[in-house]
Each structure stands twice: as structure tokens, then as C-alpha cells.
XYZ file of N, CA and C in Angstrom:
786
model
N 23.396 -5.294 10.802
C 21.943 -5.162 10.678
C 21.597 -3.890 9.991
N 22.290 -2.772 10.364
C 21.941 -1.484 9.803
C 22.187 -1.482 8.185
N 23.277 -2.230 7.888
C 23.622 -2.303 6.489
C 22.399 -2.943 5.711
N 21.829 -3.967 6.343
C 20.686 -4.696 5.687
C 19.508 -3.729 5.498
N 19.217 -2.865 6.474
C 18.161 -1.921 6.344
C 18.417 -0.949 5.226
N 19.640 -0.502 5.119
C 20.018 0.384 4.016
C 19.912 -0.240 2.634
N 20.281 -1.535 2.557
C 20.203 -2.244 1.280
C 18.660 -2.329 0.825
N 17.796 -2.711 1.899
C 16.406 -2.877 1.567
C 15.779 -1.617 1.089
N 16.180 -0.482 1.807
C 15.697 0.842 1.452
C 16.185 1.258 0.095
N 17.376 1.033 -0.249
C 17.902 1.433 -1.605
C 17.154 0.622 -2.673
N 17.039 -0.674 -2.385
C 16.334 -1.544 -3.374
C 14.935 -1.090 -3.629
N 14.236 -0.685 -2.498
C 12.766 -0.248 -2.572
C 12.711 1.035 -3.394
N 13.678 1.925 -3.153
C 13.708 3.216 -3.836
C 13.936 3.002 -5.306
N 14.854 2.051 -5.594
C 15.193 1.722 -7.054
C 13.911 1.184 -7.818
N 13.175 0.242 -7.114
C 11.905 -0.243 -7.674
C 10.928 0.874 -7.910
N 10.819 1.746 -6.982
C 9.887 2.871 -7.123
C 10.212 3.767 -8.273
N 11.440 4.193 -8.393
C 11.940 5.063 -9.490
C 11.788 4.370 -10.920
N 12.289 3.141 -10.854
C 12.251 2.311 -12.129
C 10.862 2.213 -12.642
N 9.988 1.811 -11.763
C 8.517 1.674 -12.208
C 7.972 3.023 -12.644
N 8.299 4.109 -11.945
C 7.760 5.454 -12.349
C 8.311 5.812 -13.716
N 9.576 5.596 -14.013
C 10.037 5.884 -15.358
C 9.357 5.128 -16.396
N 9.102 3.769 -16.128
C 8.459 2.888 -17.171
C 6.975 3.343 -17.366
N 6.280 3.844 -16.387
C 4.866 4.111 -16.482
C 4.552 5.587 -16.560
N 5.519 6.451 -16.696
C 5.281 7.877 -16.716
C 4.361 8.301 -17.958
N 4.672 7.675 -19.068
C 3.891 7.956 -20.278
C 2.394 7.551 -20.041
N 2.125 6.405 -19.420
C 0.842 5.971 -19.068
C 0.125 6.993 -18.219
N 0.865 7.504 -17.220
C 0.310 8.364 -16.308
C -0.088 9.708 -16.946
N 0.715 10.128 -17.828
C 0.350 11.392 -18.610
C -0.984 11.220 -19.277
N -1.186 10.049 -19.930
C -2.450 9.889 -20.667
C -3.636 9.585 -19.761
N -3.392 8.846 -18.665
C -4.507 8.381 -17.790
C -4.884 9.504 -16.823
N -3.852 10.130 -16.186
C -4.107 10.991 -15.076
C -4.257 12.493 -15.481
N -3.141 13.024 -16.131
C -3.041 14.372 -16.309
C -3.901 14.944 -17.510
N -4.367 14.023 -18.364
C -5.281 14.475 -19.451
C -6.740 14.248 -19.096
N -7.037 13.792 -17.898
C -8.451 13.628 -17.509
C -8.851 14.661 -16.488
N -10.127 14.766 -16.223
C -10.733 15.699 -15.289
C -10.373 15.285 -13.821
N -10.338 16.276 -12.898
C -10.055 15.898 -11.575
C -11.342 15.338 -10.870
N -11.092 14.209 -10.128
C -12.202 13.575 -9.428
C -11.474 13.144 -8.046
N -12.361 12.719 -7.148
C -11.826 12.224 -5.821
C -10.876 11.088 -6.128
N -11.334 10.122 -6.978
C -10.511 8.898 -7.257
C -9.170 9.363 -7.777
N -9.171 10.293 -8.759
C -7.903 10.772 -9.330
C -6.979 11.402 -8.292
N -7.620 12.146 -7.312
C -6.822 12.774 -6.265
C -6.143 11.714 -5.340
N -6.954 10.604 -5.030
C -6.405 9.567 -4.245
C -5.224 8.884 -4.976
N -5.422 8.663 -6.308
C -4.418 8.034 -7.072
C -3.126 8.744 -7.039
N -3.226 10.143 -7.207
C -2.044 10.991 -7.224
C -1.316 10.854 -5.827
N -2.105 10.893 -4.775
C -1.581 10.713 -3.448
C -0.839 9.508 -3.243
N -1.445 8.332 -3.645
C -0.790 7.056 -3.421
C 0.391 6.894 -4.344
N 0.380 7.625 -5.465
C 1.484 7.526 -6.430
C 2.742 8.347 -5.947
N 2.538 9.450 -5.216
C 3.621 10.325 -4.930
C 4.040 10.424 -3.483
N 3.087 9.989 -2.583
C 3.515 9.932 -1.165
C 4.653 9.010 -0.898
N 4.823 7.844 -1.540
C 6.047 7.013 -1.376
C 7.361 7.710 -1.642
N 7.326 8.658 -2.633
C 8.569 9.371 -2.835
C 9.003 10.234 -1.672
N 7.971 10.951 -1.026
C 8.341 11.699 0.227
C 8.776 10.766 1.304
N 7.997 9.687 1.452
C 8.319 8.691 2.492
C 9.751 8.118 2.334
N 10.044 7.749 1.143
C 11.377 7.183 0.934
C 12.481 8.219 1.125
N 12.188 9.430 0.806
C 13.198 10.569 1.083
C 13.445 10.653 2.556
N 12.366 10.608 3.332
C 12.528 10.698 4.823
C 13.236 9.469 5.381
N 12.938 8.224 4.906
C 13.598 7.099 5.358
C 15.127 7.127 5.011
N 15.419 7.539 3.799
C 16.756 7.594 3.357
C 17.622 8.648 4.169
N 16.852 9.819 4.487
C 17.560 10.860 5.343
C 17.762 10.282 6.749
N 16.935 9.515 7.259
C 17.131 8.929 8.565
C 18.305 7.907 8.528
N 18.299 7.138 7.511
C 19.284 6.028 7.520
C 20.695 6.593 7.160
N 20.848 7.596 6.381
C 22.119 8.052 5.906
C 22.682 9.335 6.481
N 21.862 9.997 7.271
C 22.306 11.285 7.876
C 23.179 11.014 9.134
N 24.360 11.501 9.137
C 25.294 11.234 10.277
C 25.007 12.152 11.443
N 24.283 13.127 11.310
C 24.035 14.113 12.424
C 22.579 14.205 12.904
N 21.828 13.089 12.769
C 20.452 13.038 13.139
C 20.355 12.532 14.569
N 19.940 13.415 15.499
C 19.919 12.971 16.871
C 18.649 13.547 17.605
N 18.277 12.943 18.693
C 17.274 13.496 19.652
C 15.931 13.792 18.957
N 15.463 15.015 19.139
C 14.144 15.386 18.640
C 14.082 15.310 17.178
N 15.188 15.660 16.400
C 15.104 15.607 14.917
C 14.839 14.184 14.491
N 15.535 13.266 15.118
C 15.341 11.832 14.808
C 13.892 11.445 15.052
N 13.404 11.839 16.143
C 11.984 11.524 16.476
C 10.965 12.109 15.490
N 11.147 13.370 15.068
C 10.292 14.026 14.110
C 10.343 13.349 12.759
N 11.586 12.899 12.247
C 11.740 12.291 11.009
C 11.057 10.930 10.995
N 11.193 10.181 12.089
C 10.544 8.839 12.204
C 9.079 8.926 12.310
N 8.624 9.948 13.008
C 7.092 10.142 13.114
C 6.564 10.431 11.651
N 7.426 11.186 10.848
C 6.968 11.545 9.541
C 6.904 10.297 8.560
N 7.838 9.415 8.707
C 7.879 8.200 7.895
C 6.728 7.370 8.298
N 6.463 7.253 9.559
C 5.325 6.383 10.034
C 3.977 6.829 9.504
N 3.662 8.146 9.548
C 2.411 8.604 9.208
C 2.290 8.705 7.651
N 3.332 8.963 6.969
C 3.375 8.863 5.519
C 3.007 7.473 5.066
N 3.556 6.571 5.759
C 3.339 5.144 5.361
C 1.830 4.745 5.684
N 1.322 5.175 6.813
C -0.094 4.855 7.153
C -1.015 5.470 6.218
N -0.870 6.741 5.858
C -1.748 7.486 4.940
C -1.669 6.862 3.571
N -0.454 6.626 3.045
C -0.350 5.912 1.756
C -0.989 4.575 1.738
N -0.763 3.831 2.840
C -1.372 2.494 2.897
C -2.853 2.483 2.867
N -3.509 3.409 3.676
C -4.979 3.500 3.692
C -5.503 3.916 2.391
N -4.875 4.870 1.741
C -5.399 5.342 0.432
C -5.327 4.209 -0.590
N -4.123 3.485 -0.590
C -3.978 2.462 -1.618
C -5.073 1.332 -1.339
N -5.194 0.914 -0.125
C -6.200 -0.035 0.244
C -7.562 0.397 -0.092
N -7.901 1.753 0.085
C -9.210 2.227 -0.151
C -9.450 2.186 -1.715
N -8.501 2.483 -2.457
C -8.627 2.422 -3.995
C -8.951 1.037 -4.380
N -8.218 0.122 -3.835
C -8.400 -1.305 -4.231
C -9.759 -1.816 -3.746
N -10.145 -1.456 -2.567
C -11.469 -1.768 -2.048
C -12.599 -1.248 -2.915
N -12.329 0.023 -3.295
C -13.383 0.559 -4.201
C -13.484 -0.198 -5.523
N -12.299 -0.589 -5.975
C -12.290 -1.414 -7.268
C -13.037 -2.738 -7.055
N -12.828 -3.325 -5.872
C -13.521 -4.585 -5.651
C -15.005 -4.383 -5.544
N -15.500 -3.244 -4.919
C -16.920 -2.952 -4.959
C -17.376 -2.648 -6.273
N -16.607 -1.944 -7.072
C -17.071 -1.636 -8.497
C -17.300 -2.831 -9.388
N -16.524 -3.875 -9.050
C -16.660 -5.097 -9.882
C -17.831 -5.975 -9.397
N -17.942 -6.179 -8.002
C -18.936 -7.115 -7.515
C -20.153 -6.490 -6.857
N -20.056 -5.212 -6.489
C -21.152 -4.598 -5.718
C -22.448 -4.537 -6.466
N -22.415 -4.409 -7.798
C -23.651 -4.235 -8.557
C -24.478 -5.545 -8.528
N -23.781 -6.748 -8.647
C -24.452 -7.995 -8.691
C -24.522 -8.653 -7.303
N -23.917 -8.006 -6.241
C -23.917 -8.541 -4.989
C -24.266 -7.394 -3.965
N -25.509 -6.985 -3.786
C -25.796 -5.772 -2.959
C -25.373 -5.864 -1.543
N -25.160 -7.045 -1.044
C -24.692 -7.114 0.372
C -23.271 -6.485 0.559
N -22.473 -6.510 -0.485
C -21.128 -6.062 -0.477
C -21.264 -4.522 -0.370
N -22.285 -3.856 -0.815
C -22.427 -2.431 -0.694
C -22.410 -2.029 0.743
N -22.858 -2.852 1.609
C -22.877 -2.557 3.055
C -21.671 -3.128 3.751
N -21.285 -4.310 3.371
C -20.152 -5.026 4.020
C -18.849 -4.402 3.773
N -18.515 -4.051 2.548
C -17.175 -3.506 2.249
C -16.832 -2.187 2.992
N -17.810 -1.200 2.992
C -17.526 0.035 3.732
C -17.289 -0.222 5.224
N -18.156 -1.109 5.787
C -17.963 -1.395 7.226
C -16.607 -2.034 7.487
N -16.270 -3.019 6.748
C -14.976 -3.727 6.871
C -13.795 -2.742 6.693
N -13.871 -1.940 5.699
C -12.815 -0.998 5.420
C -12.675 0.060 6.602
N -13.754 0.545 7.119
C -13.781 1.508 8.216
C -13.152 0.776 9.499
N -13.528 -0.433 9.801
C -12.897 -1.163 10.834
C -11.478 -1.349 10.663
N -11.060 -1.661 9.466
C -9.626 -1.829 9.159
C -8.852 -0.523 9.296
N -9.362 0.561 8.742
C -8.693 1.841 8.837
C -8.608 2.387 10.288
N -9.712 2.298 11.076
C -9.642 2.789 12.352
C -8.659 1.932 13.251
N -8.699 0.693 13.046
C -7.848 -0.219 13.833
C -6.397 0.015 13.532
N -6.099 0.072 12.273
C -4.676 0.399 11.798
C -4.208 1.725 12.392
N -5.022 2.720 12.246
C -4.677 4.017 12.756
C -4.414 4.080 14.234
N -5.360 3.428 14.934
C -5.236 3.378 16.426
C -4.011 2.721 16.934
N -3.685 1.540 16.351
C -2.502 0.784 16.763
C -1.199 1.610 16.421
N -1.225 2.299 15.346
C -0.012 3.153 15.009
C 0.056 4.343 15.955
N -1.077 4.816 16.434
C -0.967 5.912 17.457
C -0.384 5.320 18.731
N -0.718 4.185 19.192
C -0.226 3.478 20.314
C 1.386 3.429 20.137
N 1.785 2.956 19.032
C 3.231 2.777 18.868
C 3.956 4.181 18.830
N 3.329 5.133 18.087
C 3.935 6.494 17.991
C 4.058 7.100 19.409
N 3.165 6.943 20.257
C 3.227 7.524 21.592
C 4.282 6.911 22.477
N 4.637 5.615 22.118
C 5.495 4.845 22.919
C 7.000 4.923 22.333
N 7.174 5.664 21.270
C 8.502 5.783 20.624
C 9.530 6.310 21.491
N 10.741 5.767 21.596
C 11.816 6.290 22.303
C 12.992 6.302 21.401
N 13.780 7.437 21.402
C 15.015 7.613 20.619
C 16.127 6.984 21.310
N 16.846 6.062 20.615
C 18.004 5.375 21.121
C 19.244 5.784 20.321
N 20.252 6.445 20.970
C 21.384 6.876 20.146
C 22.189 5.602 19.739
N 22.690 5.784 18.425
C 23.445 4.643 17.908
C 24.923 4.886 18.136
N 25.757 3.893 17.875
C 27.104 4.011 17.897
C 27.653 5.194 17.038
N 28.411 6.165 17.512
C 28.695 7.340 16.668
C 29.281 7.125 15.297
N 30.054 5.982 15.168
C 30.610 5.753 13.806
C 29.701 5.031 12.881
N 28.513 4.657 13.333
C 27.607 3.874 12.505
C 26.475 4.655 11.987
N 25.834 4.188 10.931
C 24.644 4.795 10.408
C 23.509 3.720 10.500
N 22.235 4.110 10.805
C 21.816 5.466 11.131
C 22.340 5.983 12.518
N 22.384 7.261 12.610
C 22.918 7.835 13.834
C 21.968 7.739 15.096
N 20.736 7.322 14.853
C 19.773 7.184 15.898
C 18.776 5.993 15.524
N 18.325 5.308 16.546
C 17.367 4.261 16.346
C 16.098 4.581 17.188
N 14.945 3.931 16.798
C 13.748 4.147 17.522
C 13.196 2.847 17.999
N 12.716 2.784 19.244
C 12.097 1.543 19.706
C 10.844 1.992 20.346
N 9.916 1.039 20.637
C 8.664 1.264 21.176
C 7.873 0.049 21.444
N 6.603 0.071 21.524
C 5.760 -1.177 21.795
C 5.656 -1.979 20.541
N 6.451 -2.944 20.537
C 6.454 -3.846 19.327
C 5.119 -4.562 19.122
N 4.424 -4.821 20.175
C 3.098 -5.580 20.037
C 2.156 -4.755 19.265
N 2.289 -3.454 19.200
C 1.399 -2.617 18.371
C 1.658 -2.750 16.981
N 3.017 -2.853 16.600
C 3.386 -3.113 15.219
C 2.945 -4.462 14.704
N 3.070 -5.431 15.595
C 2.661 -6.797 15.206
C 1.124 -6.721 14.939
N 0.322 -6.064 15.790
C -1.044 -5.984 15.492
C -1.348 -5.196 14.191
N -0.617 -4.195 13.919
C -0.867 -3.413 12.660
C -0.569 -4.337 11.449
N 0.514 -5.106 11.425
C 0.713 -6.037 10.355
C -0.296 -7.088 10.241
N -0.745 -7.593 11.417
C -1.717 -8.636 11.440
C -3.055 -8.130 10.879
N -3.450 -6.936 11.265
C -4.709 -6.341 10.698
C -4.624 -6.266 9.238
N -3.488 -5.776 8.693
C -3.374 -5.576 7.197
C -3.448 -6.971 6.607
N -2.725 -8.018 7.150
C -2.694 -9.414 6.599
C -4.136 -9.913 6.529
N -4.883 -9.781 7.633
C -6.255 -10.280 7.665
C -7.120 -9.637 6.651
N -7.010 -8.310 6.601
C -7.882 -7.543 5.634
C -7.540 -7.935 4.200
N -6.301 -8.020 3.891
C -5.967 -8.413 2.465
C -6.386 -9.838 2.209
N -6.307 -10.691 3.238
C -6.754 -12.109 3.040
C -8.244 -12.131 2.748
N -9.033 -11.261 3.492
C -10.458 -11.160 3.205
C -10.833 -10.697 1.809
N -10.102 -9.676 1.408
C -10.325 -9.052 0.073
C -9.935 -10.269 -1.068
N -8.907 -10.947 -0.716
C -8.469 -11.941 -1.729
C -9.583 -13.053 -1.733
N -10.182 -13.453 -0.634
C -11.184 -14.385 -0.631
C -12.441 -13.977 -1.310
N -12.823 -12.680 -1.141
C -13.917 -12.083 -1.892
C -13.641 -12.099 -3.360
N -12.474 -11.769 -3.833
C -12.111 -11.688 -5.190
C -12.135 -13.021 -5.866
N -11.652 -14.055 -5.212
C -11.600 -15.394 -5.725
C -12.990 -16.017 -5.790
N -13.647 -15.962 -4.661
C -14.968 -16.628 -4.507
C -15.950 -15.989 -5.463
N -16.039 -14.680 -5.541
C -16.953 -13.995 -6.472
C -16.558 -14.338 -7.935
N -15.268 -14.362 -8.194
C -14.808 -14.683 -9.556
C -15.246 -16.074 -9.925
N -15.120 -16.974 -9.078
C -15.565 -18.402 -9.346
C -17.070 -18.445 -9.569
N -17.788 -17.763 -8.780
C -19.233 -17.702 -8.928
C -19.738 -17.161 -10.236
N -18.906 -16.151 -10.689
C -19.356 -15.421 -11.949
C -18.577 -15.897 -13.202
N -17.840 -17.097 -13.035
C -16.992 -17.545 -14.170
C -17.842 -17.857 -15.382
N -18.943 -18.561 -15.244
C -19.775 -18.883 -16.401
C -20.364 -17.558 -17.066
N -20.430 -16.471 -16.332
C -21.040 -15.226 -16.929
C -20.094 -14.317 -17.518
N -18.761 -14.434 -17.248
C -17.799 -13.472 -17.634
C -17.440 -13.592 -19.117
N -17.712 -14.796 -19.746
C -17.498 -14.907 -21.209
C -16.076 -14.521 -21.536
N -16.039 -13.675 -22.575
C -14.751 -13.229 -23.100
C -14.357 -11.885 -22.645
N -14.928 -11.440 -21.520
C -14.619 -10.135 -20.986
C -13.161 -9.992 -20.522
N -12.329 -9.379 -21.345
C -10.845 -9.206 -21.077
C -10.758 -8.355 -19.844
N -11.584 -7.265 -19.715
C -11.547 -6.383 -18.641
C -11.679 -7.154 -17.273
N -12.753 -7.909 -17.195
C -12.948 -8.657 -15.938
C -11.788 -9.613 -15.665
N -11.249 -10.247 -16.668
C -10.127 -11.151 -16.371
C -8.958 -10.359 -15.957
N -8.651 -9.200 -16.550
C -7.554 -8.379 -16.183
C -7.671 -7.925 -14.723
N -8.907 -7.463 -14.368
C -9.085 -6.962 -13.012
C -8.962 -8.095 -11.998
N -9.515 -9.216 -12.258
C -9.374 -10.420 -11.369
C -7.840 -10.755 -11.198
N -7.171 -10.824 -12.299
C -5.753 -11.245 -12.258
C -4.987 -10.273 -11.375
N -5.120 -8.954 -11.676
C -4.351 -7.882 -10.959
C -4.735 -7.901 -9.483
N -6.027 -8.049 -9.196
C -6.447 -8.066 -7.760
C -5.866 -9.145 -7.060
N -5.931 -10.325 -7.545
C -5.368 -11.513 -6.808
C -3.906 -11.377 -6.679
N -3.064 -10.912 -7.749
C -1.726 -10.693 -7.582
C -1.397 -9.669 -6.537
N -2.186 -8.617 -6.497
C -1.910 -7.582 -5.483
C -2.105 -8.078 -4.017
N -3.169 -8.719 -3.794
C -3.454 -9.201 -2.438
C -2.495 -10.268 -2.055
N -2.123 -11.150 -2.970
C -1.088 -12.132 -2.608
C 0.305 -11.559 -2.211
N 0.714 -10.533 -2.942
C 1.997 -9.830 -2.597
C 1.909 -9.252 -1.239
N 0.843 -8.447 -1.005
C 0.701 -7.693 0.257
C 0.547 -8.643 1.384
N -0.205 -9.749 1.267
C -0.390 -10.724 2.276
C 1.008 -11.292 2.658
N 1.768 -11.654 1.660
C 3.039 -12.312 1.909
C 4.016 -11.229 2.597
N 4.007 -10.004 2.150
C 4.862 -9.039 2.893
C 4.438 -8.775 4.325
N 3.147 -8.793 4.566
C 2.638 -8.672 5.935
C 3.092 -9.762 6.840
N 3.002 -11.014 6.336
C 3.545 -12.139 7.107
C 4.968 -12.037 7.345
N 5.747 -11.621 6.327
C 7.212 -11.408 6.451
C 7.480 -10.372 7.630
N 6.676 -9.232 7.521
C 6.933 -8.196 8.571
C 6.658 -8.646 9.935
N 5.600 -9.548 10.060
C 5.341 -10.076 11.431
C 6.423 -10.956 11.983
N 7.005 -11.783 11.083
C 8.114 -12.633 11.446
C 9.313 -11.813 11.840
N 9.587 -10.675 11.111
C 10.746 -9.882 11.422
C 10.561 -9.226 12.808
N 9.344 -8.685 13.025
C 9.173 -7.980 14.314
C 9.322 -8.934 15.490
N 8.866 -10.210 15.309
C 8.863 -11.158 16.419
C 10.191 -11.843 16.626
N 11.012 -11.860 15.673
C 12.324 -12.647 15.733
C 13.579 -11.875 15.673
N 13.457 -10.565 15.148
C 14.680 -9.805 14.948
C 14.806 -8.673 16.048
N 16.062 -8.104 16.174
C 16.208 -6.971 17.136
C 15.488 -5.668 16.709
N 15.524 -4.674 17.574
C 14.711 -3.471 17.372
C 15.168 -2.681 16.185
N 16.465 -2.779 15.807
C 16.900 -1.936 14.696
C 16.313 -2.456 13.378
N 15.720 -3.649 13.390
C 15.132 -4.180 12.125
C 13.557 -4.238 12.213
N 13.024 -3.373 13.094
C 11.639 -3.327 13.359
C 10.786 -3.044 12.068
N 11.348 -2.052 11.295
C 10.676 -1.752 10.036
C 11.454 -2.151 8.834
N 12.074 -3.201 8.921
C 13.010 -3.611 7.739
C 12.427 -3.601 6.415
N 11.161 -4.272 6.241
C 10.529 -4.397 4.961
C 9.393 -3.379 4.881
N 9.292 -2.451 5.752
C 8.255 -1.420 5.610
C 8.456 -0.572 4.386
N 9.658 -0.079 3.940
C 9.838 0.714 2.762
C 9.423 -0.135 1.482
N 9.723 -1.451 1.476
C 9.369 -2.315 0.383
C 7.813 -2.378 0.315
N 7.140 -2.559 1.431
C 5.677 -2.650 1.389
C 5.034 -1.406 0.983
N 5.580 -0.199 1.388
C 5.150 1.113 1.022
C 5.151 1.224 -0.588
N 6.337 0.794 -1.120
C 6.509 0.922 -2.617
C 5.644 -0.017 -3.284
N 5.535 -1.344 -2.819
C 4.721 -2.314 -3.516
C 3.268 -1.843 -3.539
N 2.816 -1.283 -2.444
C 1.429 -0.720 -2.474
C 1.190 0.264 -3.555
N 2.184 1.176 -3.663
C 2.049 2.187 -4.666
C 2.138 1.706 -6.110
N 3.109 0.811 -6.318
C 3.316 0.369 -7.644
C 2.194 -0.507 -8.192
N 1.744 -1.401 -7.341
C 0.600 -2.400 -7.797
C -0.676 -1.586 -7.922
N -0.876 -0.662 -7.023
C -2.141 0.129 -7.197
C -2.158 0.922 -8.532
N -1.031 1.515 -8.837
C -0.849 2.262 -10.104
C -1.110 1.270 -11.299
N -0.445 0.141 -11.284
C -0.593 -0.877 -12.393
C -1.971 -1.283 -12.548
N -2.740 -1.507 -11.495
C -4.181 -1.967 -11.613
C -4.941 -0.822 -12.282
N -4.761 0.412 -11.908
C -5.482 1.530 -12.500
C -5.132 1.668 -13.987
N -3.840 1.567 -14.291
C -3.439 1.669 -15.717
C -4.084 0.522 -16.570
N -4.083 -0.713 -16.028
C -4.694 -1.723 -16.802
C -6.183 -1.620 -16.961
N -6.857 -1.168 -15.870
C -8.316 -0.915 -16.039
C -8.551 0.143 -17.119
N -7.769 1.175 -17.073
C -7.837 2.270 -18.081
C -7.637 1.707 -19.522
N -6.663 0.880 -19.667
C -6.305 0.350 -21.038
C -7.426 -0.488 -21.550
N -8.103 -1.311 -20.705
C -9.121 -2.137 -21.148
C -10.511 -1.490 -21.205
N -10.797 -0.593 -20.312
C -12.122 0.103 -20.291
C -12.197 1.256 -21.221
N -11.035 1.856 -21.574
C -10.969 2.892 -22.450
C -11.406 4.265 -21.869
N -11.512 4.304 -20.504
C -11.840 5.582 -19.837
C -11.375 5.534 -18.467
N -11.257 6.757 -17.818
C -10.798 6.805 -16.407
C -11.998 6.675 -15.520
N -12.106 5.335 -14.961
C -13.213 5.152 -14.128
C -12.872 4.030 -13.201
N -13.321 4.044 -11.963
C -13.183 2.913 -10.998
C -14.412 2.040 -11.119
N -15.352 2.292 -12.068
C -16.520 1.501 -12.205
C -16.606 1.101 -13.624
N -15.803 0.098 -14.050
C -15.734 -0.312 -15.402
C -17.094 -0.967 -15.834
N -17.394 -0.757 -17.029
C -18.680 -1.322 -17.619
C -18.558 -2.707 -17.916
N -18.876 -3.639 -17.105
C -18.671 -5.054 -17.323
C -20.035 -5.616 -17.894
N -19.927 -6.599 -18.748
C -21.084 -7.308 -19.319
C -21.826 -8.062 -18.300
N -23.034 -7.828 -18.045
C -23.811 -8.586 -17.051
C -24.991 -9.170 -17.710
N -25.177 -10.464 -17.533
C -26.335 -11.136 -18.122
C -27.303 -11.519 -16.978
């Protein structure tokens, strides 16, 4: 089982590095050549937090001398890095959803912030419950990782469920509003790109959340966060790709693309 966790972690890290190498030139033009804004700061955080998180996860999985309090601290670090990166990435994508539909649907100006606040507070609260219940379990000395963590698994199930429901809601908003505005979008390539990227993003994250729930409910404690590294990486990669595509079509660094409205 531990070998499976290591393989998933290495595969996730490979995806993260490979995508970073492929998109570094885009990042130079989109990010580092533009002025600093709050959106840009959030983008940088969601882009680079996964590197720190993956480093902590790999240290936990491959360090032969990680025991007791040190194991607890490293695991706490990976959990909160994941939560922070997740909330920032979801916030960016929620902001993009508002930027597309909020102007023509004023109710979303109120609904989206409220829904995101409920999502963020609920996710954070459930992770606090799990973090407070964490217990370090020594592993067999000859095996890696050298320590395991267990806790209230129901809190983790609730966390993944909240994320799944939230992304499903965003997907429904994206699809329904897209269908309503289909006759008005004309040949707007920007609108089509944003719709396509948004739908792909939410489908991927929804599927990963379902997979994580199944793993937590059916597998032993050492696989509790089996696909968490992959979900962390996918959040970062897809968020970056959406921003890059918006920049390529809109011709400027903005989370509020100028869409043709009739």
C-alpha cells in the first residue's frame, strides 16, 4: 500500500514539474511582465504552493528517520498547504465565473460570494476537526514511510464531499448560463475558451473528489490521502492553464475579460 502512495506522489510531482517547464515561458509574459495585483498574487500562490506541498509529502514518504512530533509537524504542514492552495485555486476560478456571468446576471454578484464563503468556512472547519484528531502511528521500521497518521476519517469524507458539491454547483452554473447565452456569444472565441476550460476544470476536480471519497471509505488508513497530491497538482495546473488561455485570448492580464454583450 505504501508503494502505491509513493507512486502516486511521484507521478503527481512529475506532472507538476512537466507542466511548469512547458508553461514557464507563458508565465514570464503573463505574470512577471505585468503589474502586481491581488489576482496576480493569488495566482503566484496557487502556482508555487504545490511545490512546497509536494516537497513535504515526499519528505514524509521517503524519510527513514521521521518519527513522533516531527512526523506530526510535517503532516500538519502538508494538510494546511493543501487547504490554502485549494481555497485560493477555487477562489480564482469562482472569480472567473463571476467575471463571465456576473455582469449579465446580478443575482450571481450576491450568490457566488455567499456560496464561496460557506464552502471555504466549511472546508477549513472540517480540516481543523481532522487535524486536532491526528495520531502518529509508527510504521514497521524497515518500511517507508517511517510513520503514519490516522484521525477522524468522517471529517475527511465531509471535506471531499463539500468540495465535490461546490464544484458540481459551479459546473451547473457554467453549463446553464452558457446554454442561456449561446445565441448571444456569436463568434466570441474568448467566451468559448473560458466555457471549455471551466467545464473541463470542474469535471476533473469533481471526479477526483468522488475518487477520494471512495478511497477514504473503502481503503485502510495508510491510503487516507492517496490521491490528495494529485488533486493538489491538478488544481494548480488547471488554474494556471485557464489564466494563460484567458490572457492569450483577451490580450491582457485580467480576470474580467471584455466579452461582447448585446
